[in-house]
mmCIF file of N, CA and C and ligand atoms in Angstrom:
data_model
loop_
_atom_site.group_PDB
_atom_site.id
_atom_site.type_symbol
_atom_site.label_atom_id
_atom_site.label_comp_id
_atom_site.label_asym_id
_atom_site.label_seq_id
_atom_site.Cartn_x
_atom_site.Cartn_y
_atom_site.Cartn_z
ATOM 1 N N MET A 1 94.900 86.920 115.789
ATOM 2 C CA MET A 1 94.857 87.198 114.342
ATOM 3 C C MET A 1 93.492 87.830 114.019
ATOM 4 N N ILE A 2 93.546 88.835 113.175
ATOM 5 C CA ILE A 2 92.324 89.553 112.768
ATOM 6 C C ILE A 2 91.913 89.035 111.423
ATOM 7 N N GLU A 3 90.734 88.401 111.364
ATOM 8 C CA GLU A 3 90.259 87.885 110.114
ATOM 9 C C GLU A 3 90.075 89.004 109.054
ATOM 10 N N GLY A 4 90.627 88.768 107.860
ATOM 11 C CA GLY A 4 90.448 89.771 106.794
ATOM 12 C C GLY A 4 91.422 90.905 106.822
ATOM 13 N N ARG A 5 92.312 90.899 107.757
ATOM 14 C CA ARG A 5 93.282 91.999 107.854
ATOM 15 C C ARG A 5 94.282 91.909 106.701
ATOM 16 N N PRO A 6 94.519 93.018 106.000
ATOM 17 C CA PRO A 6 95.579 92.990 105.007
ATOM 18 C C PRO A 6 96.965 92.893 105.635
ATOM 19 N N LEU A 7 97.825 92.094 105.041
ATOM 20 C CA LEU A 7 99.143 91.915 105.612
ATOM 21 C C LEU A 7 100.179 92.380 104.587
ATOM 22 N N PRO A 8 101.375 92.739 105.080
ATOM 23 C CA PRO A 8 102.429 93.155 104.180
ATOM 24 C C PRO A 8 102.803 92.002 103.228
ATOM 25 N N GLU A 9 103.173 92.362 102.055
ATOM 26 C CA GLU A 9 103.641 91.385 101.055
ATOM 27 C C GLU A 9 105.065 91.772 100.743
ATOM 28 N N PRO A 10 106.068 91.209 101.428
ATOM 29 C CA PRO A 10 107.437 91.595 101.205
ATOM 30 C C PRO A 10 107.851 91.388 99.760
ATOM 31 N N ASP A 11 108.598 92.367 99.238
ATOM 32 C CA ASP A 11 109.140 92.251 97.909
ATOM 33 C C ASP A 11 110.717 92.254 98.010
ATOM 34 N N GLU A 12 111.362 92.294 96.911
ATOM 35 C CA GLU A 12 112.841 92.194 96.901
ATOM 36 C C GLU A 12 113.419 93.320 97.817
ATOM 37 N N ASP A 13 112.842 94.480 97.778
ATOM 38 C CA ASP A 13 113.389 95.607 98.490
ATOM 39 C C ASP A 13 113.077 95.592 99.981
ATOM 40 N N SER A 14 111.842 95.134 100.332
ATOM 41 C CA SER A 14 111.420 95.200 101.730
ATOM 42 C C SER A 14 111.642 93.904 102.500
ATOM 43 N N ARG A 15 112.019 92.840 101.820
ATOM 44 C CA ARG A 15 112.132 91.534 102.491
ATOM 45 C C ARG A 15 113.096 91.575 103.702
ATOM 46 N N PRO A 16 114.234 92.236 103.624
ATOM 47 C CA PRO A 16 115.121 92.213 104.827
ATOM 48 C C PRO A 16 114.477 92.919 106.007
ATOM 49 N N PHE A 17 113.662 93.981 105.772
ATOM 50 C CA PHE A 17 112.981 94.630 106.856
ATOM 51 C C PHE A 17 111.998 93.636 107.572
ATOM 52 N N TRP A 18 111.217 92.944 106.805
ATOM 53 C CA TRP A 18 110.260 91.977 107.370
ATOM 54 C C TRP A 18 110.916 90.790 108.021
ATOM 55 N N GLU A 19 111.994 90.340 107.436
ATOM 56 C CA GLU A 19 112.737 89.211 108.039
ATOM 57 C C GLU A 19 113.336 89.658 109.377
ATOM 58 N N GLY A 20 113.800 90.934 109.449
ATOM 59 C CA GLY A 20 114.296 91.464 110.718
ATOM 60 C C GLY A 20 113.216 91.488 111.756
ATOM 61 N N CYS A 21 112.005 91.909 111.406
ATOM 62 C CA CYS A 21 110.931 91.941 112.347
ATOM 63 C C CYS A 21 110.618 90.532 112.894
ATOM 64 N N ARG A 22 110.743 89.544 112.051
ATOM 65 C CA ARG A 22 110.463 88.172 112.528
ATOM 66 C C ARG A 22 111.534 87.730 113.554
ATOM 67 N N ARG A 23 112.737 88.322 113.446
ATOM 68 C CA ARG A 23 113.794 87.999 114.468
ATOM 69 C C ARG A 23 113.767 88.926 115.629
ATOM 70 N N GLY A 24 112.816 89.907 115.649
ATOM 71 C CA GLY A 24 112.817 90.855 116.751
ATOM 72 C C GLY A 24 113.837 91.951 116.559
ATOM 73 N N GLU A 25 114.173 92.260 115.339
ATOM 74 C CA GLU A 25 115.144 93.333 115.015
ATOM 75 C C GLU A 25 114.528 94.357 114.100
ATOM 76 N N LEU A 26 114.686 95.600 114.462
ATOM 77 C CA LEU A 26 114.207 96.698 113.552
ATOM 78 C C LEU A 26 115.398 97.138 112.723
ATOM 79 N N LEU A 27 115.283 96.813 111.435
ATOM 80 C CA LEU A 27 116.320 97.135 110.485
ATOM 81 C C LEU A 27 115.967 98.278 109.566
ATOM 82 N N MET A 28 116.960 99.082 109.227
ATOM 83 C CA MET A 28 116.708 100.185 108.297
ATOM 84 C C MET A 28 117.711 100.028 107.137
ATOM 85 N N GLN A 29 117.183 100.300 105.979
ATOM 86 C CA GLN A 29 118.032 100.285 104.805
ATOM 87 C C GLN A 29 118.954 101.528 104.830
ATOM 88 N N ARG A 30 120.171 101.333 104.400
ATOM 89 C CA ARG A 30 121.145 102.440 104.432
ATOM 90 C C ARG A 30 121.904 102.457 103.098
ATOM 91 N N CYS A 31 122.096 103.620 102.565
ATOM 92 C CA CYS A 31 122.813 103.733 101.313
ATOM 93 C C CYS A 31 124.273 103.377 101.551
ATOM 94 N N ALA A 32 124.868 102.503 100.708
ATOM 95 C CA ALA A 32 126.222 102.110 100.877
ATOM 96 C C ALA A 32 127.199 103.174 100.374
ATOM 97 N N ALA A 33 126.682 104.145 99.619
ATOM 98 C CA ALA A 33 127.557 105.215 99.079
ATOM 99 C C ALA A 33 127.572 106.437 100.018
ATOM 100 N N CYS A 34 126.427 107.052 100.313
ATOM 101 C CA CYS A 34 126.381 108.241 101.123
ATOM 102 C C CYS A 34 126.064 107.973 102.576
ATOM 103 N N ARG A 35 125.728 106.705 102.913
ATOM 104 C CA ARG A 35 125.503 106.222 104.281
ATOM 105 C C ARG A 35 124.231 106.773 104.918
ATOM 106 N N ARG A 36 123.345 107.370 104.127
ATOM 107 C CA ARG A 36 122.092 107.853 104.753
ATOM 108 C C ARG A 36 121.093 106.757 104.801
ATOM 109 N N PHE A 37 120.305 106.742 105.918
ATOM 110 C CA PHE A 37 119.231 105.822 106.019
ATOM 111 C C PHE A 37 118.056 106.241 105.137
ATOM 112 N N ARG A 38 117.252 105.272 104.787
ATOM 113 C CA ARG A 38 115.992 105.600 104.071
ATOM 114 C C ARG A 38 114.894 104.613 104.460
ATOM 115 N N TYR A 39 113.705 105.168 104.537
ATOM 116 C CA TYR A 39 112.531 104.331 104.801
ATOM 117 C C TYR A 39 111.375 105.050 104.080
ATOM 118 N N TYR A 40 110.686 104.313 103.335
ATOM 119 C CA TYR A 40 110.529 102.895 103.110
ATOM 120 C C TYR A 40 111.671 102.318 102.256
ATOM 121 N N PRO A 41 111.895 101.015 102.246
ATOM 122 C CA PRO A 41 112.929 100.390 101.474
ATOM 123 C C PRO A 41 112.660 100.561 99.961
ATOM 124 N N ARG A 42 113.682 100.878 99.217
ATOM 125 C CA ARG A 42 113.543 101.006 97.781
ATOM 126 C C ARG A 42 114.916 100.798 97.111
ATOM 127 N N PRO A 43 114.932 100.572 95.822
ATOM 128 C CA PRO A 43 116.196 100.178 95.188
ATOM 129 C C PRO A 43 117.244 101.300 95.135
ATOM 130 N N MET A 44 116.816 102.578 94.969
ATOM 131 C CA MET A 44 117.770 103.623 94.677
ATOM 132 C C MET A 44 117.741 104.666 95.803
ATOM 133 N N CYS A 45 118.931 105.159 96.173
ATOM 134 C CA CYS A 45 119.038 106.218 97.150
ATOM 135 C C CYS A 45 118.431 107.532 96.564
ATOM 136 N N PRO A 46 117.475 108.143 97.300
ATOM 137 C CA PRO A 46 116.869 109.386 96.742
ATOM 138 C C PRO A 46 117.861 110.548 96.796
ATOM 139 N N ARG A 47 118.946 110.421 97.508
ATOM 140 C CA ARG A 47 119.895 111.545 97.619
ATOM 141 C C ARG A 47 121.014 111.465 96.584
ATOM 142 N N CYS A 48 121.670 110.306 96.527
ATOM 143 C CA CYS A 48 122.839 110.213 95.655
ATOM 144 C C CYS A 48 122.631 109.241 94.484
ATOM 145 N N ARG A 49 121.483 108.628 94.440
ATOM 146 C CA ARG A 49 121.068 107.750 93.312
ATOM 147 C C ARG A 49 121.876 106.448 93.224
ATOM 148 N N SER A 50 122.583 106.107 94.258
ATOM 149 C CA SER A 50 123.297 104.844 94.291
ATOM 150 C C SER A 50 122.272 103.703 94.401
ATOM 151 N N PHE A 51 122.589 102.582 93.767
ATOM 152 C CA PHE A 51 121.799 101.365 93.889
ATOM 153 C C PHE A 51 122.348 100.412 94.941
ATOM 154 N N GLU A 52 123.416 100.814 95.571
ATOM 155 C CA GLU A 52 124.021 99.918 96.599
ATOM 156 C C GLU A 52 123.475 100.282 97.962
ATOM 157 N N SER A 53 123.140 99.241 98.722
ATOM 158 C CA SER A 53 122.643 99.503 100.079
ATOM 159 C C SER A 53 122.933 98.360 101.001
ATOM 160 N N ASP A 54 122.861 98.606 102.285
ATOM 161 C CA ASP A 54 122.963 97.533 103.263
ATOM 162 C C ASP A 54 121.903 97.796 104.325
ATOM 163 N N TRP A 55 121.918 96.999 105.419
ATOM 164 C CA TRP A 55 120.899 97.103 106.449
ATOM 165 C C TRP A 55 121.550 97.265 107.795
ATOM 166 N N ALA A 56 120.999 98.122 108.600
ATOM 167 C CA ALA A 56 121.521 98.369 109.930
ATOM 168 C C ALA A 56 120.432 98.155 110.964
ATOM 169 N N ARG A 57 120.840 97.552 112.059
ATOM 170 C CA ARG A 57 119.879 97.336 113.173
ATOM 171 C C ARG A 57 119.746 98.661 113.947
ATOM 172 N N MET A 58 118.506 99.022 114.182
ATOM 173 C CA MET A 58 118.233 100.236 114.964
ATOM 174 C C MET A 58 118.038 99.833 116.452
ATOM 175 N N SER A 59 118.158 100.866 117.287
ATOM 176 C CA SER A 59 117.969 100.643 118.720
ATOM 177 C C SER A 59 116.508 100.282 119.053
ATOM 178 N N GLY A 60 115.599 100.658 118.196
ATOM 179 C CA GLY A 60 114.181 100.412 118.521
ATOM 180 C C GLY A 60 113.589 101.516 119.346
ATOM 181 N N ARG A 61 114.389 102.601 119.594
ATOM 182 C CA ARG A 61 113.898 103.709 120.412
ATOM 183 C C ARG A 61 113.534 104.875 119.533
ATOM 184 N N GLY A 62 112.479 105.594 119.965
ATOM 185 C CA GLY A 62 112.060 106.725 119.214
ATOM 186 C C GLY A 62 111.126 107.602 120.017
ATOM 187 N N THR A 63 110.538 108.594 119.349
ATOM 188 C CA THR A 63 109.544 109.436 119.998
ATOM 189 C C THR A 63 108.379 109.600 119.074
ATOM 190 N N VAL A 64 107.206 109.825 119.632
ATOM 191 C CA VAL A 64 106.006 110.059 118.824
ATOM 192 C C VAL A 64 106.132 111.432 118.188
ATOM 193 N N TYR A 65 106.179 111.445 116.859
ATOM 194 C CA TYR A 65 106.295 112.696 116.100
ATOM 195 C C TYR A 65 104.881 113.272 115.874
ATOM 196 N N SER A 66 103.905 112.389 115.657
ATOM 197 C CA SER A 66 102.528 112.816 115.497
ATOM 198 C C SER A 66 101.637 111.596 115.759
ATOM 199 N N TRP A 67 100.337 111.826 115.869
ATOM 200 C CA TRP A 67 99.442 110.741 116.116
ATOM 201 C C TRP A 67 98.012 111.170 115.744
ATOM 202 N N ILE A 68 97.160 110.186 115.561
ATOM 203 C CA ILE A 68 95.756 110.417 115.365
ATOM 204 C C ILE A 68 94.941 109.335 116.096
ATOM 205 N N VAL A 69 93.701 109.623 116.325
ATOM 206 C CA VAL A 69 92.786 108.590 116.799
ATOM 207 C C VAL A 69 91.835 108.268 115.657
ATOM 208 N N ALA A 70 91.893 107.027 115.190
ATOM 209 C CA ALA A 70 90.969 106.603 114.141
ATOM 210 C C ALA A 70 89.672 106.161 114.809
ATOM 211 N N HIS A 71 88.583 106.839 114.460
ATOM 212 C CA HIS A 71 87.294 106.506 115.035
ATOM 213 C C HIS A 71 86.457 105.625 114.114
ATOM 214 N N LYS A 72 86.766 105.749 112.792
ATOM 215 C CA LYS A 72 86.056 104.850 111.885
ATOM 216 C C LYS A 72 87.065 103.902 111.287
ATOM 217 N N PRO A 73 86.717 102.595 111.224
ATOM 218 C CA PRO A 73 87.636 101.625 110.667
ATOM 219 C C PRO A 73 87.860 101.878 109.185
ATOM 220 N N VAL A 74 89.123 101.830 108.732
ATOM 221 C CA VAL A 74 89.399 102.007 107.342
ATOM 222 C C VAL A 74 89.016 100.751 106.541
ATOM 223 N N MET A 75 88.911 99.635 107.218
ATOM 224 C CA MET A 75 88.461 98.399 106.605
ATOM 225 C C MET A 75 87.577 97.660 107.594
ATOM 226 N N PRO A 76 86.654 96.823 107.100
ATOM 227 C CA PRO A 76 85.755 96.112 107.976
ATOM 228 C C PRO A 76 86.521 95.255 109.000
ATOM 229 N N ALA A 77 87.728 94.763 108.630
ATOM 230 C CA ALA A 77 88.487 93.910 109.563
ATOM 231 C C ALA A 77 88.885 94.633 110.819
ATOM 232 N N PHE A 78 88.945 95.984 110.752
ATOM 233 C CA PHE A 78 89.382 96.751 111.937
ATOM 234 C C PHE A 78 88.223 97.306 112.746
ATOM 235 N N ALA A 79 87.015 96.901 112.437
ATOM 236 C CA ALA A 79 85.808 97.473 113.135
ATOM 237 C C ALA A 79 85.871 97.280 114.635
ATOM 238 N N GLY A 80 86.450 96.170 115.074
ATOM 239 C CA GLY A 80 86.468 95.920 116.498
ATOM 240 C C GLY A 80 87.587 96.648 117.247
ATOM 241 N N LEU A 81 88.450 97.338 116.539
ATOM 242 C CA LEU A 81 89.615 97.948 117.163
ATOM 243 C C LEU A 81 89.470 99.451 117.422
ATOM 244 N N VAL A 82 88.486 100.093 116.814
ATOM 245 C CA VAL A 82 88.360 101.535 116.973
ATOM 246 C C VAL A 82 87.581 101.872 118.218
ATOM 247 N N PRO A 83 87.819 103.056 118.862
ATOM 248 C CA PRO A 83 88.852 104.033 118.438
ATOM 249 C C PRO A 83 90.261 103.491 118.682
ATOM 250 N N MET A 84 91.155 103.814 117.727
ATOM 251 C CA MET A 84 92.497 103.229 117.745
ATOM 252 C C MET A 84 93.480 104.335 117.464
ATOM 253 N N VAL A 85 94.543 104.399 118.267
ATOM 254 C CA VAL A 85 95.580 105.397 118.025
ATOM 255 C C VAL A 85 96.572 104.852 117.000
ATOM 256 N N VAL A 86 96.858 105.728 116.018
ATOM 257 C CA VAL A 86 97.912 105.466 115.062
ATOM 258 C C VAL A 86 99.027 106.504 115.243
ATOM 259 N N VAL A 87 100.226 106.031 115.483
ATOM 260 C CA VAL A 87 101.329 106.961 115.762
ATOM 261 C C VAL A 87 102.299 106.990 114.601
ATOM 262 N N LEU A 88 102.952 108.134 114.515
ATOM 263 C CA LEU A 88 104.074 108.296 113.567
ATOM 264 C C LEU A 88 105.292 108.491 114.459
ATOM 265 N N VAL A 89 106.182 107.488 114.431
ATOM 266 C CA VAL A 89 107.325 107.458 115.347
ATOM 267 C C VAL A 89 108.611 107.846 114.636
ATOM 268 N N GLU A 90 109.299 108.802 115.229
ATOM 269 C CA GLU A 90 110.606 109.213 114.707
ATOM 270 C C GLU A 90 111.707 108.425 115.418
ATOM 271 N N LEU A 91 112.522 107.708 114.684
ATOM 272 C CA LEU A 91 113.581 106.922 115.308
ATOM 273 C C LEU A 91 114.710 107.785 115.816
ATOM 274 N N GLU A 92 115.329 107.376 116.898
ATOM 275 C CA GLU A 92 116.404 108.190 117.483
ATOM 276 C C GLU A 92 117.646 108.267 116.640
ATOM 277 N N GLU A 93 117.842 107.318 115.726
ATOM 278 C CA GLU A 93 119.031 107.309 114.889
ATOM 279 C C GLU A 93 119.031 108.407 113.800
ATOM 280 N N ASP A 94 117.831 108.816 113.411
ATOM 281 C CA ASP A 94 117.709 109.786 112.323
ATOM 282 C C ASP A 94 116.285 110.352 112.309
ATOM 283 N N PRO A 95 116.152 111.670 112.464
ATOM 284 C CA PRO A 95 114.806 112.250 112.523
ATOM 285 C C PRO A 95 114.008 112.122 111.190
ATOM 286 N N GLU A 96 114.703 111.693 110.139
ATOM 287 C CA GLU A 96 113.975 111.472 108.863
ATOM 288 C C GLU A 96 113.406 110.066 108.769
ATOM 289 N N LEU A 97 113.706 109.209 109.777
ATOM 290 C CA LEU A 97 113.161 107.844 109.764
ATOM 291 C C LEU A 97 111.912 107.883 110.608
ATOM 292 N N ARG A 98 110.736 107.850 109.945
ATOM 293 C CA ARG A 98 109.468 107.887 110.650
ATOM 294 C C ARG A 98 108.631 106.724 110.203
ATOM 295 N N LEU A 99 108.117 105.943 111.181
ATOM 296 C CA LEU A 99 107.302 104.758 110.861
ATOM 297 C C LEU A 99 105.909 104.959 111.450
ATOM 298 N N VAL A 100 104.931 104.526 110.660
ATOM 299 C CA VAL A 100 103.543 104.522 111.134
ATOM 300 C C VAL A 100 103.279 103.215 111.828
ATOM 301 N N GLY A 101 102.541 103.273 112.908
ATOM 302 C CA GLY A 101 102.228 102.005 113.633
ATOM 303 C C GLY A 101 101.198 102.222 114.713
ATOM 304 N N ASN A 102 100.874 101.113 115.348
ATOM 305 C CA ASN A 102 99.981 101.175 116.494
ATOM 306 C C ASN A 102 100.794 101.235 117.759
ATOM 307 N N ILE A 103 100.160 101.610 118.829
ATOM 308 C CA ILE A 103 100.871 101.704 120.136
ATOM 309 C C ILE A 103 100.122 100.850 121.120
ATOM 310 N N ARG A 104 100.858 100.221 121.995
ATOM 311 C CA ARG A 104 100.338 99.356 123.032
ATOM 312 C C ARG A 104 100.820 99.861 124.370
ATOM 313 N N GLY A 105 100.153 99.406 125.444
ATOM 314 C CA GLY A 105 100.651 99.717 126.749
ATOM 315 C C GLY A 105 100.324 101.073 127.275
ATOM 316 N N CYS A 106 99.438 101.783 126.694
ATOM 317 C CA CYS A 106 99.028 103.041 127.247
ATOM 318 C C CYS A 106 97.601 103.357 126.746
ATOM 319 N N ARG A 107 96.967 104.225 127.506
ATOM 320 C CA ARG A 107 95.610 104.610 127.092
ATOM 321 C C ARG A 107 95.663 105.578 125.941
ATOM 322 N N ASN A 108 94.626 105.588 125.112
ATOM 323 C CA ASN A 108 94.622 106.492 123.987
ATOM 324 C C ASN A 108 94.841 107.951 124.424
ATOM 325 N N GLU A 109 94.251 108.311 125.542
ATOM 326 C CA GLU A 109 94.373 109.706 125.979
ATOM 327 C C GLU A 109 95.743 110.092 126.508
ATOM 328 N N ASP A 110 96.608 109.101 126.701
ATOM 329 C CA ASP A 110 97.937 109.401 127.190
ATOM 330 C C ASP A 110 98.995 109.550 126.094
ATOM 331 N N VAL A 111 98.604 109.310 124.892
ATOM 332 C CA VAL A 111 99.541 109.481 123.745
ATOM 333 C C VAL A 111 99.687 110.979 123.478
ATOM 334 N N ARG A 112 100.921 111.417 123.274
ATOM 335 C CA ARG A 112 101.199 112.818 122.989
ATOM 336 C C ARG A 112 102.449 112.918 122.099
ATOM 337 N N ILE A 113 102.575 114.045 121.442
ATOM 338 C CA ILE A 113 103.792 114.302 120.667
ATOM 339 C C ILE A 113 104.965 114.339 121.626
ATOM 340 N N GLY A 114 106.040 113.705 121.239
ATOM 341 C CA GLY A 114 107.269 113.682 122.039
ATOM 342 C C GLY A 114 107.311 112.486 123.004
ATOM 343 N N LEU A 115 106.259 111.698 123.073
ATOM 344 C CA LEU A 115 106.264 110.536 124.011
ATOM 345 C C LEU A 115 107.410 109.594 123.636
ATOM 346 N N PRO A 116 108.266 109.257 124.566
ATOM 347 C CA PRO A 116 109.314 108.289 124.277
ATOM 348 C C PRO A 116 108.745 106.874 124.158
ATOM 349 N N VAL A 117 109.097 106.210 123.087
ATOM 350 C CA VAL A 117 108.566 104.895 122.813
ATOM 351 C C VAL A 117 109.683 103.949 122.406
ATOM 352 N N GLU A 118 109.335 102.658 122.502
ATOM 353 C CA GLU A 118 110.267 101.638 121.982
ATOM 354 C C GLU A 118 109.460 100.627 121.195
ATOM 355 N N VAL A 119 110.177 99.960 120.315
ATOM 356 C CA VAL A 119 109.481 99.000 119.396
ATOM 357 C C VAL A 119 109.191 97.709 120.165
ATOM 358 N N LEU A 120 108.123 97.089 119.776
ATOM 359 C CA LEU A 120 107.834 95.702 120.176
ATOM 360 C C LEU A 120 107.284 95.030 118.906
ATOM 361 N N PHE A 121 107.357 93.712 118.904
ATOM 362 C CA PHE A 121 107.013 92.992 117.730
ATOM 363 C C PHE A 121 105.810 92.102 117.997
ATOM 364 N N GLU A 122 104.871 92.126 117.094
ATOM 365 C CA GLU A 122 103.639 91.364 117.282
ATOM 366 C C GLU A 122 103.454 90.384 116.114
ATOM 367 N N ASP A 123 103.353 89.111 116.437
ATOM 368 C CA ASP A 123 103.101 88.105 115.440
ATOM 369 C C ASP A 123 101.627 88.171 115.068
ATOM 370 N N VAL A 124 101.314 88.509 113.804
ATOM 371 C CA VAL A 124 99.936 88.646 113.412
ATOM 372 C C VAL A 124 99.478 87.431 112.540
ATOM 373 N N GLY A 125 100.324 86.429 112.518
ATOM 374 C CA GLY A 125 99.955 85.227 111.758
ATOM 375 C C GLY A 125 100.464 85.205 110.324
ATOM 376 N N GLU A 126 100.381 84.067 109.704
ATOM 377 C CA GLU A 126 100.829 83.880 108.310
ATOM 378 C C GLU A 126 102.289 84.343 108.157
ATOM 379 N N ASP A 127 103.071 84.045 109.196
ATOM 380 C CA ASP A 127 104.549 84.357 109.115
ATOM 381 C C ASP A 127 104.872 85.823 109.035
ATOM 382 N N VAL A 128 103.963 86.661 109.510
ATOM 383 C CA VAL A 128 104.168 88.127 109.473
ATOM 384 C C VAL A 128 104.253 88.612 110.893
ATOM 385 N N VAL A 129 105.305 89.447 111.142
ATOM 386 C CA VAL A 129 105.472 90.089 112.454
ATOM 387 C C VAL A 129 105.556 91.594 112.179
ATOM 388 N N LEU A 130 104.704 92.360 112.887
ATOM 389 C CA LEU A 130 104.677 93.789 112.711
ATOM 390 C C LEU A 130 105.404 94.492 113.803
ATOM 391 N N PRO A 131 106.064 95.600 113.463
ATOM 392 C CA PRO A 131 106.626 96.466 114.514
ATOM 393 C C PRO A 131 105.570 97.395 115.087
ATOM 394 N N LEU A 132 105.427 97.335 116.399
ATOM 395 C CA LEU A 132 104.478 98.268 117.068
ATOM 396 C C LEU A 132 105.295 99.045 118.083
ATOM 397 N N TRP A 133 104.575 99.852 118.916
ATOM 398 C CA TRP A 133 105.315 100.772 119.823
ATOM 399 C C TRP A 133 104.651 100.734 121.191
ATOM 400 N N ARG A 134 105.478 100.992 122.173
ATOM 401 C CA ARG A 134 104.940 101.113 123.516
ATOM 402 C C ARG A 134 105.779 102.188 124.230
ATOM 403 N N PRO A 135 105.178 102.842 125.240
ATOM 404 C CA PRO A 135 105.931 103.891 125.984
ATOM 405 C C PRO A 135 107.152 103.271 126.646
ATOM 406 N N ARG A 136 108.206 104.040 126.715
ATOM 407 C CA ARG A 136 109.405 103.572 127.433
ATOM 408 C C ARG A 136 109.651 104.510 128.623
ATOM 409 N N PRO A 137 110.183 103.946 129.684
ATOM 410 C CA PRO A 137 110.323 104.701 130.923
ATOM 411 C C PRO A 137 111.538 105.589 130.979
ATOM 412 N N ASP A 138 111.532 106.708 130.246
ATOM 413 C CA ASP A 138 112.544 107.718 130.434
ATOM 414 C C ASP A 138 112.199 108.961 129.664
HETATM 415 ZN ZN1 ZN B 1 123.051 107.679 98.900
#
């Protein structure tokens, strides 16, 4: 646990996502009318304006769409972690589903666009589990 680290505060819309992470499941909100996924979770579909939605479990597989190396900590709590790679991962189920996160299991210099990754879940304390990424062998 990182002292002083800001943690997600689930609300009515995002609670299923965070509960899924605690179970080791990556869930995405899906419009019950037009069936399109959306991320981040929100009450209304940006395409068809339906307020009806459900949740679908993702494979947890994706590719690195983009990445950066953070050399300066954005908050004092992260001072011991830099330089730190932050990746933007595109899920294989839908190229419009892109999640920001950290990556484990590889050196910073080995991260590249198109790197195949899979989700892993890290318990960061206070009943919060974050989705992170690691390279996958294919
Ligand atoms: Zn819709």
